[in-house]
Coordinates of C-alpha atoms and ligand atoms in Angstrom, one line a residue:
X1 CA 98.1 127.3 180.6
X2 CA 97.8 123.5 180.8
X3 CA 99.3 122.1 183.9
X4 CA 100.1 118.4 183.2
X5 CA 100.6 117.2 186.8
X6 CA 97.8 115.3 188.3
X7 CA 96.4 117.1 191.3
X8 CA 97.3 115.4 194.5
X9 CA 94.7 112.7 195.3
X10 CA 94.4 109.4 197.1
X11 CA 95.2 107.4 194.0
X12 CA 98.3 109.4 193.3
X13 CA 99.4 108.8 196.9
X14 CA 99.0 105.1 196.7
X15 CA 101.1 105.0 193.5
X16 CA 103.8 107.2 195.0
X17 CA 104.0 104.8 198.0
X18 CA 104.1 101.7 195.8
X19 CA 107.0 103.2 193.8
X20 CA 108.8 104.4 196.9
X21 CA 108.5 101.0 198.7
X22 CA 109.7 99.2 195.7
X23 CA 106.4 97.3 195.3
X24 CA 106.5 98.3 191.7
X25 CA 109.3 99.6 189.5
X26 CA 106.9 100.9 186.9
X27 CA 103.2 101.4 187.0
X28 CA 100.7 100.2 184.4
X29 CA 97.1 101.6 184.1
X30 CA 94.4 100.8 181.6
X31 CA 91.3 102.4 180.2
X32 CA 88.8 99.5 179.7
X33 CA 85.7 100.6 177.8
X34 CA 83.0 98.1 176.8
X35 CA 82.5 98.7 173.1
X36 CA 78.7 99.0 173.4
X37 CA 78.3 102.7 172.9
X38 CA 80.2 105.9 172.3
X39 CA 82.4 107.4 175.0
X40 CA 81.0 110.3 177.1
X41 CA 82.2 113.0 179.3
X42 CA 82.4 110.6 182.3
X43 CA 84.8 108.4 180.4
X44 CA 86.9 111.5 179.6
X45 CA 87.5 111.7 183.4
X46 CA 88.6 108.1 183.6
X47 CA 90.8 108.4 180.5
X48 CA 92.5 111.6 181.7
X49 CA 93.1 110.1 185.1
X50 CA 94.6 106.8 183.8
X51 CA 96.8 108.3 181.1
X52 CA 98.0 111.3 183.1
X53 CA 98.9 109.2 186.2
X54 CA 100.9 106.8 184.1
X55 CA 102.6 109.7 182.2
X56 CA 103.5 111.5 185.4
X57 CA 105.2 108.4 186.8
X58 CA 106.8 107.2 183.5
X59 CA 104.4 104.3 183.4
X60 CA 102.2 102.8 180.7
X61 CA 98.5 102.9 179.8
X62 CA 96.7 100.3 177.8
X63 CA 93.6 100.8 175.9
X64 CA 91.7 97.6 176.4
X65 CA 88.3 96.8 175.0
X66 CA 86.3 94.9 177.5
X67 CA 84.4 92.9 174.9
X68 CA 83.2 90.0 176.9
X69 CA 79.5 90.4 176.0
X70 CA 78.9 89.4 172.4
X71 CA 75.3 90.7 172.2
X72 CA 75.8 94.5 172.6
X73 CA 79.2 95.0 171.1
X74 CA 80.0 96.4 167.7
X75 CA 83.1 97.4 165.7
X76 CA 81.6 100.8 165.0
X77 CA 82.0 101.5 168.8
X78 CA 85.6 100.2 168.8
X79 CA 86.5 102.6 166.0
X80 CA 84.8 105.6 167.6
X81 CA 86.4 104.9 171.0
X82 CA 89.9 104.8 169.5
X83 CA 89.2 108.1 167.7
X84 CA 87.9 109.7 170.8
X85 CA 90.8 108.7 173.0
X86 CA 93.3 110.0 170.4
X87 CA 91.3 113.2 169.9
X88 CA 91.5 113.8 173.7
X89 CA 95.2 113.8 173.2
X90 CA 96.2 110.4 174.6
X91 CA 98.2 107.6 173.0
X92 CA 98.0 104.1 174.4
X93 CA 101.1 101.9 174.9
X94 CA 99.2 98.8 173.8
X95 CA 95.8 98.0 172.4
X96 CA 94.2 94.9 173.7
X97 CA 90.9 93.1 173.4
X98 CA 89.6 91.1 176.4
X99 CA 88.3 88.6 173.9
X100 CA 91.9 87.8 172.9
X101 CA 92.2 86.3 176.4
X102 CA 89.3 83.9 176.1
X103 CA 91.6 80.9 175.8
X104 CA 93.5 82.0 178.9
X105 CA 90.3 82.7 180.8
X106 CA 89.0 79.2 180.0
X107 CA 92.2 77.7 181.3
X108 CA 91.9 79.7 184.5
X109 CA 88.4 78.5 184.9
X110 CA 89.7 74.9 184.7
X111 CA 92.3 75.7 187.4
X112 CA 89.4 76.8 189.7
X113 CA 87.4 73.6 188.9
X114 CA 90.3 71.4 189.5
X115 CA 90.8 73.0 192.9
X116 CA 87.2 72.5 193.8
X117 CA 86.6 76.2 193.6
X118 CA 84.1 76.3 190.8
X119 CA 81.1 74.2 189.8
X120 CA 78.6 73.8 187.0
X121 CA 75.1 74.8 188.2
X122 CA 71.8 73.9 186.6
X123 CA 69.7 76.4 188.5
X124 CA 67.9 78.9 186.3
X125 CA 68.8 82.6 186.6
X126 CA 65.6 83.1 188.6
X127 CA 66.4 80.3 191.0
X128 CA 70.0 81.6 191.5
X129 CA 68.6 84.9 192.4
X130 CA 66.2 83.4 194.9
X131 CA 69.0 81.3 196.5
X132 CA 71.2 84.3 196.8
X133 CA 69.6 85.7 200.0
X134 CA 69.6 89.4 200.9
X135 CA 71.7 91.8 203.0
X136 CA 70.1 90.5 206.1
X137 CA 69.5 86.9 205.0
X138 CA 72.2 84.4 204.1
X139 CA 72.1 82.6 200.8
X140 CA 71.2 78.9 200.2
X141 CA 73.7 76.6 198.6
X142 CA 72.9 75.2 195.2
X143 CA 72.0 71.5 195.1
X144 CA 74.7 71.2 192.3
X145 CA 77.4 72.7 194.5
X146 CA 78.9 69.4 195.5
X147 CA 79.4 67.9 192.0
X148 CA 82.8 66.2 191.7
X149 CA 85.7 67.7 190.0
X150 CA 85.4 65.1 187.2
X151 CA 81.7 65.9 186.7
X152 CA 82.4 69.6 186.6
X153 CA 85.2 69.3 184.1
X154 CA 83.1 67.1 181.9
X155 CA 80.0 69.5 182.0
X156 CA 82.1 72.6 181.5
X157 CA 83.7 71.1 178.5
X158 CA 80.3 70.2 177.1
X159 CA 79.1 73.7 177.8
X160 CA 82.0 75.0 175.7
X161 CA 81.3 72.5 172.9
X162 CA 77.8 73.8 172.5
X163 CA 75.8 70.9 173.9
X164 CA 73.5 73.1 176.0
X165 CA 71.2 76.0 175.3
X166 CA 71.5 79.5 176.6
X167 CA 70.8 79.7 180.3
X168 CA 70.7 75.9 180.8
X169 CA 73.9 75.8 182.8
X170 CA 76.4 78.2 184.3
X171 CA 79.8 77.9 185.9
X172 CA 79.9 79.4 189.4
X173 CA 82.7 80.2 191.8
X174 CA 82.4 78.2 195.0
X175 CA 83.0 80.7 197.7
X176 CA 80.6 81.3 200.6
X177 CA 76.8 81.5 200.4
X178 CA 76.7 83.0 203.9
X179 CA 79.2 85.8 203.2
X180 CA 77.9 89.2 204.3
X181 CA 79.1 90.4 200.8
X182 CA 76.5 89.2 198.3
X183 CA 79.1 89.3 195.5
X184 CA 80.9 86.4 197.2
X185 CA 77.9 84.1 197.3
X186 CA 79.0 81.7 194.6
X187 CA 78.9 84.2 191.8
X188 CA 78.3 83.1 188.2
X189 CA 81.6 83.3 186.2
X190 CA 80.7 81.8 182.9
X191 CA 77.4 81.7 181.0
X192 CA 76.2 80.1 177.7
X193 CA 75.4 82.6 174.9
X194 CA 75.1 81.2 171.4
X195 CA 75.8 84.5 169.6
X196 CA 78.4 85.7 167.2
X197 CA 81.2 87.8 168.8
X198 CA 82.5 90.9 166.9
X199 CA 86.1 89.6 167.3
X200 CA 86.0 85.8 167.9
X201 CA 83.1 85.1 165.7
X202 CA 81.4 81.7 166.5
X203 CA 84.5 80.2 168.2
X204 CA 82.9 80.5 171.7
X205 CA 79.4 79.9 173.0
X206 CA 80.4 80.4 176.6
X207 CA 81.4 83.9 177.8
X208 CA 83.1 84.9 181.1
X209 CA 81.3 87.3 183.4
X210 CA 82.7 90.7 184.1
X211 CA 83.8 90.0 187.7
X212 CA 85.8 87.0 186.6
X213 CA 87.1 88.4 183.3
X214 CA 88.2 91.8 184.5
X215 CA 90.8 90.8 187.1
X216 CA 92.3 88.2 184.8
X217 CA 92.6 90.8 182.0
X218 CA 94.3 93.2 184.4
X219 CA 96.7 90.5 185.6
X220 CA 97.6 89.2 182.1
X221 CA 98.6 92.7 181.1
X222 CA 100.5 93.4 184.3
X223 CA 98.3 96.3 185.3
X224 CA 99.4 97.5 188.6
X225 CA 96.6 99.9 189.5
X226 CA 93.2 99.0 188.2
X227 CA 91.2 102.2 188.6
X228 CA 87.4 101.9 188.4
X229 CA 84.3 103.6 189.6
X230 CA 82.7 103.3 193.0
X231 CA 80.0 100.8 192.2
X232 CA 82.8 98.1 192.0
X233 CA 83.9 98.7 195.6
X234 CA 81.9 95.8 196.9
X235 CA 83.3 93.6 194.1
X236 CA 86.9 94.1 195.2
X237 CA 87.0 91.0 197.5
X238 CA 85.8 89.0 194.5
X239 CA 88.4 90.7 192.3
X240 CA 91.1 89.7 194.7
X241 CA 89.7 86.2 195.1
X242 CA 89.9 85.6 191.3
X243 CA 93.4 86.9 191.0
X244 CA 94.5 84.7 193.9
X245 CA 92.6 81.5 193.2
X246 CA 93.3 81.6 189.5
X247 CA 96.9 81.8 190.5
X248 CA 97.7 84.8 188.3
X249 CA 101.3 85.7 188.4
X250 CA 100.8 89.4 188.7
X251 CA 98.6 91.0 191.3
X252 CA 96.8 94.1 190.2
X253 CA 95.2 96.3 192.8
X254 CA 91.7 97.7 192.3
X255 CA 91.1 101.2 193.4
X256 CA 87.7 102.9 193.2
X257 CA 86.8 106.6 192.7
X258 CA 83.5 108.4 192.3
X259 CA 81.9 108.7 188.8
X260 CA 81.6 112.0 187.2
X261 CA 78.1 113.3 187.1
X262 CA 77.3 116.6 185.4
X263 CA 74.1 118.6 185.9
X264 CA 71.5 118.3 183.1
X265 CA 73.5 115.5 181.6
X266 CA 72.9 111.7 181.2
X267 CA 76.0 109.6 181.2
X268 CA 74.5 106.1 180.9
X269 CA 75.2 104.5 177.6
X270 CA 71.9 102.7 177.8
X271 CA 70.1 106.0 178.0
X272 CA 72.3 107.7 175.4
X273 CA 71.6 104.8 173.0
X274 CA 67.9 105.2 173.6
X275 CA 68.1 108.9 172.6
X276 CA 69.9 107.8 169.4
X277 CA 67.7 104.9 168.5
X278 CA 64.5 106.8 169.1
X279 CA 65.8 109.7 167.1
X280 CA 65.6 112.4 169.7
X281 CA 69.0 113.4 168.3
X282 CA 70.7 113.0 164.9
X283 CA 73.2 110.4 166.1
X284 CA 75.8 109.7 168.8
X285 CA 77.6 112.8 167.6
X286 CA 74.7 115.2 167.9
X287 CA 76.1 118.4 169.4
X288 CA 73.6 118.1 172.3
X289 CA 74.9 114.7 173.3
X290 CA 77.4 114.5 176.2
X291 CA 79.4 112.0 174.1
X292 CA 83.0 112.9 173.2
X293 CA 81.9 112.8 169.5
X294 CA 79.0 115.1 170.3
X295 CA 80.9 117.7 172.3
X296 CA 83.7 117.6 169.7
X297 CA 81.1 118.4 166.9
X298 CA 79.6 121.1 169.1
X299 CA 83.1 122.7 169.4
X300 CA 84.7 121.7 172.7
X301 CA 88.4 121.4 172.6
X302 CA 90.4 118.6 174.0
X303 CA 92.3 121.1 176.2
X304 CA 89.1 122.4 177.8
X305 CA 88.0 118.8 178.6
X306 CA 91.3 117.8 180.0
X307 CA 91.5 120.9 182.2
X308 CA 88.0 120.3 183.4
X309 CA 88.8 116.7 184.3
X310 CA 91.9 117.7 186.2
X311 CA 90.2 120.5 188.0
X312 CA 87.3 118.4 189.3
X313 CA 89.8 116.0 190.8
X314 CA 89.3 112.5 192.2
X315 CA 87.2 111.7 195.2
X316 CA 85.7 108.7 197.0
X317 CA 82.3 110.4 197.4
X318 CA 79.8 110.9 194.5
X319 CA 78.9 114.4 193.6
X320 CA 77.4 116.3 190.7
X321 CA 79.5 118.9 188.9
X322 CA 77.8 122.0 187.4
X323 CA 77.9 121.9 183.6
X324 CA 78.9 125.6 183.8
X325 CA 82.3 124.5 185.0
X326 CA 83.0 122.7 181.7
X327 CA 81.8 125.8 179.9
X328 CA 84.2 127.9 181.9
X329 CA 87.2 125.9 180.8
X330 CA 86.1 126.2 177.2
X331 CA 85.9 130.0 177.4
X332 CA 89.2 130.1 179.1
X333 CA 90.7 128.0 176.3
X334 CA 89.2 129.9 173.4
X335 CA 89.1 133.5 174.5
X336 CA 92.6 134.4 173.3
X337 CA 92.9 131.7 170.7
X338 CA 90.1 132.2 168.2
X339 CA 89.2 135.2 166.1
X340 CA 86.3 137.4 167.2
X341 CA 84.1 138.5 164.4
X342 CA 80.6 139.7 163.9
X343 CA 77.5 137.6 163.1
X344 CA 73.9 138.5 163.1
X345 CA 71.6 135.6 164.0
X346 CA 68.2 137.2 163.8
X347 CA 68.6 140.0 161.2
X348 CA 66.8 143.3 161.2
X349 CA 67.5 145.6 158.2
X350 CA 68.9 149.1 159.0
X351 CA 69.1 151.8 156.3
X352 CA 71.6 154.7 156.9
X353 CA 69.6 157.3 155.1
X354 CA 72.4 159.9 155.0
X355 CA 75.0 157.5 153.7
X356 CA 75.7 157.9 150.0
X357 CA 74.1 155.2 147.8
X358 CA 76.6 152.9 146.2
X359 CA 79.4 153.9 148.4
X360 CA 81.3 151.1 150.3
X361 CA 84.1 151.9 152.7
X362 CA 86.4 149.5 154.5
X363 CA 86.8 149.8 158.2
X364 CA 89.5 148.2 160.4
X365 CA 88.5 145.7 163.0
X366 CA 90.6 143.9 165.6
X367 CA 90.5 140.1 165.4
X368 CA 90.8 139.5 169.1
X369 CA 91.0 142.3 171.7
X370 CA 92.8 139.9 174.1
X371 CA 95.4 138.8 171.6
X372 CA 97.0 141.4 169.3
X373 CA 98.9 138.7 167.4
X374 CA 95.7 137.7 165.7
X375 CA 95.9 141.0 163.8
X376 CA 93.2 143.1 162.2
X377 CA 90.9 142.7 159.2
X378 CA 89.0 145.1 156.9
X379 CA 85.2 145.0 157.0
X380 CA 82.8 146.7 154.6
X381 CA 80.3 149.4 155.7
X382 CA 77.6 150.9 153.5
X383 CA 74.1 152.2 153.4
X384 CA 72.3 148.9 154.2
X385 CA 73.2 146.9 157.3
X386 CA 71.8 144.1 159.5
X387 CA 71.6 144.2 163.2
X388 CA 70.1 141.7 165.7
X389 CA 66.4 142.1 166.2
X390 CA 67.0 142.1 169.9
X391 CA 69.2 145.2 169.6
X392 CA 66.2 147.3 168.7
X393 CA 63.1 148.1 170.7
X394 CA 60.3 150.5 169.7
X395 CA 59.2 151.0 173.3
X396 CA 62.2 150.1 175.5
X397 CA 62.1 149.7 179.2
X398 CA 64.4 151.9 181.4
X399 CA 68.1 151.1 181.1
X400 CA 67.8 149.7 177.6
X401 CA 70.8 151.3 176.0
X402 CA 70.6 149.8 172.6
X403 CA 68.7 151.2 169.5
X404 CA 65.3 152.8 169.9
X405 CA 63.6 155.7 168.2
X406 CA 65.6 158.9 168.9
X407 CA 68.5 157.0 170.5
X408 CA 72.1 156.9 169.4
X409 CA 74.5 153.9 169.8
X410 CA 77.9 152.9 168.6
X411 CA 78.1 150.4 165.8
X412 CA 81.1 148.4 166.7
X413 CA 84.2 149.3 164.6
X414 CA 82.1 151.9 162.7
X415 CA 80.1 155.0 163.6
X416 CA 77.6 156.4 166.0
X417 CA 74.2 155.7 164.5
X418 CA 70.9 157.3 165.5
X419 CA 67.5 155.8 164.9
X420 CA 64.9 158.1 163.3
X421 CA 62.1 156.0 161.8
X422 CA 60.6 152.6 162.2
X423 CA 59.1 150.8 159.1
X424 CA 56.5 148.2 159.7
X425 CA 54.6 145.7 157.6
X426 CA 50.8 145.4 157.4
X427 CA 50.7 143.3 160.5
X428 CA 52.7 145.8 162.5
X429 CA 56.0 143.9 162.6
X430 CA 59.1 146.0 162.5
X431 CA 60.8 145.2 159.2
X432 CA 63.3 148.0 158.8
X433 CA 64.6 150.9 160.7
X434 CA 65.9 154.1 159.3
X435 CA 68.9 155.7 160.9
X436 CA 71.5 158.4 160.3
X437 CA 75.2 158.2 160.9
X438 CA 77.6 160.9 162.2
X439 CA 80.7 160.9 159.9
X440 CA 82.6 162.6 162.7
X441 CA 82.4 159.6 165.0
X442 CA 84.3 157.1 163.0
X443 CA 85.9 154.5 165.2
X444 CA 89.6 154.9 165.8
X445 CA 89.7 158.6 164.9
X446 CA 90.1 159.7 168.5
X447 CA 86.6 161.4 168.5
X448 CA 85.9 162.6 172.0
X449 CA 82.7 164.7 171.3
X450 CA 79.9 162.8 173.1
X451 CA 79.3 159.5 174.7
X452 CA 76.8 156.8 174.0
X453 CA 75.9 154.0 176.3
X454 CA 75.3 151.1 173.9
X455 CA 77.6 149.3 171.4
X456 CA 76.0 146.8 169.1
X457 CA 77.3 144.6 166.3
X458 CA 76.2 144.6 162.7
X459 CA 76.9 143.2 159.2
X460 CA 77.0 145.1 155.9
X461 CA 74.0 143.8 154.0
X462 CA 75.5 143.8 150.5
X463 CA 78.5 141.8 151.6
X464 CA 76.8 139.5 154.1
X465 CA 77.3 135.7 153.8
X466 CA 74.2 133.7 154.7
X467 CA 74.8 131.3 157.5
X468 CA 72.9 128.9 159.7
X469 CA 73.2 129.0 163.4
X470 CA 72.3 126.2 165.8
X471 CA 71.7 127.1 169.4
X472 CA 71.4 124.5 172.1
X473 CA 69.6 124.1 175.4
X474 CA 70.1 121.1 177.7
X475 CA 68.8 117.9 176.2
X476 CA 67.5 116.6 179.5
X477 CA 65.8 119.0 181.9
X478 CA 66.7 117.3 185.1
X479 CA 69.4 115.5 187.1
X480 CA 70.0 112.0 186.0
X481 CA 68.9 109.5 188.6
X482 CA 69.9 105.9 188.6
X483 CA 66.4 104.8 189.6
X484 CA 64.8 106.2 186.5
X485 CA 63.1 103.7 184.3
X486 CA 63.5 104.4 180.6
X487 CA 60.2 106.0 180.3
X488 CA 60.6 108.6 183.0
X489 CA 63.9 109.6 181.5
X490 CA 62.4 110.2 178.1
X491 CA 59.7 112.4 179.7
X492 CA 62.5 114.7 180.7
X493 CA 63.8 115.3 177.2
X494 CA 63.7 119.0 176.5
X495 CA 61.5 119.6 173.4
X496 CA 63.3 123.0 172.8
X497 CA 66.9 121.8 173.0
X498 CA 67.6 122.9 169.4
X499 CA 67.0 126.2 167.8
X500 CA 68.0 126.7 164.1
X501 CA 68.4 130.3 162.9
X502 CA 69.1 131.8 159.5
X503 CA 71.3 134.9 159.6
X504 CA 74.5 136.3 158.3
X505 CA 78.3 136.3 159.0
X506 CA 81.0 138.5 157.6
X507 CA 81.8 137.9 154.0
X508 CA 85.4 136.9 154.9
X509 CA 84.0 133.8 156.5
X510 CA 83.5 132.2 153.1
X511 CA 85.3 128.9 152.9
X512 CA 85.5 128.2 156.6
X513 CA 86.3 124.6 157.4
X514 CA 84.6 122.2 159.8
X515 CA 85.9 122.5 163.3
X516 CA 87.1 126.1 162.8
X517 CA 86.1 128.1 165.9
X518 CA 85.1 131.8 166.3
X519 CA 83.8 134.1 168.8
X520 CA 80.8 136.0 167.5
X521 CA 80.9 139.2 169.3
X522 CA 78.2 139.4 172.0
X523 CA 76.7 136.1 170.9
X524 CA 79.0 133.3 171.9
X525 CA 81.7 130.9 170.8
X526 CA 80.8 128.9 167.6
X527 CA 82.2 125.9 165.8
X528 CA 81.7 125.1 162.1
X529 CA 79.5 122.0 162.0
X530 CA 81.1 119.1 160.0
X531 CA 77.8 117.4 159.0
X532 CA 75.6 120.2 157.7
X533 CA 78.1 122.9 156.5
X534 CA 78.5 123.4 152.8
X535 CA 80.8 125.5 150.7
X536 CA 78.0 127.9 150.0
X537 CA 76.5 128.1 153.5
X538 CA 78.4 127.5 156.7
X539 CA 76.5 126.1 159.7
X540 CA 77.7 127.2 163.1
X541 CA 77.1 125.3 166.3
X542 CA 77.1 127.5 169.4
X543 CA 79.5 125.8 171.8
X544 CA 78.8 128.2 174.6
X545 CA 77.5 131.7 175.2
X546 CA 79.7 134.5 176.3
X547 CA 79.3 135.6 179.9
X548 CA 77.8 138.9 178.6
X549 CA 74.3 140.2 179.0
X550 CA 73.3 139.0 175.6
X551 CA 70.7 136.4 176.1
X552 CA 69.3 134.1 173.5
X553 CA 65.5 133.7 173.8
X554 CA 64.2 130.4 175.1
Ligands
LIG1 P1 77.4 102.1 181.3 O1 77.2 103.5 180.9 O2 76.8 101.2 180.3 O3 77.0 101.9 182.8 P2 80.2 102.4 181.8 O4 80.0 103.8 181.7 O5 80.6 101.7 183.0 O6 78.9 101.7 181.2 P3 82.5 101.2 180.4 O7 82.7 101.1 179.0 O8 82.4 100.0 181.2 O9 81.1 102.0 180.6 O10 83.5 102.3 181.1 C1 84.8 102.3 180.9 C2 85.5 102.9 182.0 O11 85.1 104.3 182.2 C3 85.3 102.2 183.3 O12 86.5 102.1 184.0 C4 84.4 103.1 184.1 O13 84.5 102.9 185.4 C5 84.7 104.5 183.5 N1 83.6 105.4 183.6 C6 82.4 105.2 183.1 N2 81.5 106.2 183.4 C7 82.2 107.0 184.2 C8 81.9 108.3 184.8 N3 80.7 108.8 184.7 N4 82.9 108.9 185.5 C9 84.1 108.3 185.6 N5 84.5 107.2 185.0 C10 83.5 106.5 184.3
LIG2 MG1 80.9 99.4 182.9

């Protein structure tokens, strides 16, 4: 069952206090993605947190595109982000673009200049960096710091009108070059960039920096609690400075929490984009990608992702969550929801030598042993069948309870079957096995004669529907580390992350639609792929394996 209340956490406590003390009558949160890539599982955590906190306290949540960098942003990303947020199950109260506030931001910059709190600086980016100092060494003031208000107003206006080249001048806040917090050492708040913006076109050639823009965006929208990730903690004094000195009417409060990191998963848009651009994957929605689009195509459900995000909670300290936890919530969500049917991924032909040629009988099979409401279906059984190659061994080790010469197993929903003969090709590969069935052992007849230790799944060969199966291993074979340069990270790409198999599913699967999900007994949960499936041949992505002993070969 989904439990909608946000687990108790320090952010929820702050909100509760702010409402009880009367500081706010209603809370407003926002999810502020930069449209420079697709959303990933880390964003899902931020989305779930912001929307559910607001929901719980009858507040509001805005979706705001933080599109202040014209170079990397694209409308393709805007559309995908909207789709992903909706798919996760959330609906924003208002949709905003930070770029809609460019006029207001420009005015606020003028407020700073007029108060002597901002100045136009001619130092190069390199020189600004050198002047900034270090954690142990104070910064050095810019020689342009003491320009008059009139001079600054004039130069800033000329920056805006396009008189200068990229990088020639910047607008900087005038705060304190000796501050122990480097973010407060006269940070750059506007830069020149002669590039076309996806929303404002060529109207602007100066663009506000994140630390200046974000607090103004929050304040304009009346955001009460501006929730962001931990790397912005040291920026908070600057956030508060901007709100105060720009004389914003409303005073949002920034609160930081730890990013979500997942084992074997990269959640940096820069790296994900690299995987896409260099064709390690077949797009942002490749089922191996940790993007929302990718895990949706793979077959994750919004419920499982929301439950996962709730369960991991909100903390101040960074940690890495095991990917198996996400898998756990998916299994929990699907186990009683989706039909369980049989599929054979690596087929091996079985001939039942004592079964009459030409005869086909229909056997009854449950659709989900955990949910009777899903009913039963009739499946054909005849003389020729397919089983998994792995369910037969000519020379089995001890404790192998599946099919081997002389051994008898149960064919699920059918009969006890005994293996008598192994047929090989010229190279000695097993191509077919010959078995006999015991008509007395028909499933559901109350047969109590003898017991067998193994039960395996199968498909009737003459009624099998060819299908493709795509099995996945982690795309990256290591933890993500922030220090990685791009090259190291690509070295860790797993060359065996995708395995494509041609096998069979039950005939009644004809016509399955993209996003339909199934449990293939003993093999895992699968989702119909929306890119490669055709009417003739469904393609199934394995979302996650079952917890059973069935292991897919590496
Ligand atoms: P990049 O991947 O390029 O560093 P980003 O992940 O910060 O960028 P944004 O579009 O700026 O991308 O993120 C939107 C919101 O999602 C921000 O509030 C950010 O703090 C939050 N967010 C991003 N990644 C995570 C994560 N791994 N866990 C939790 N929240 C995240
Ligand atoms: Mg960011």
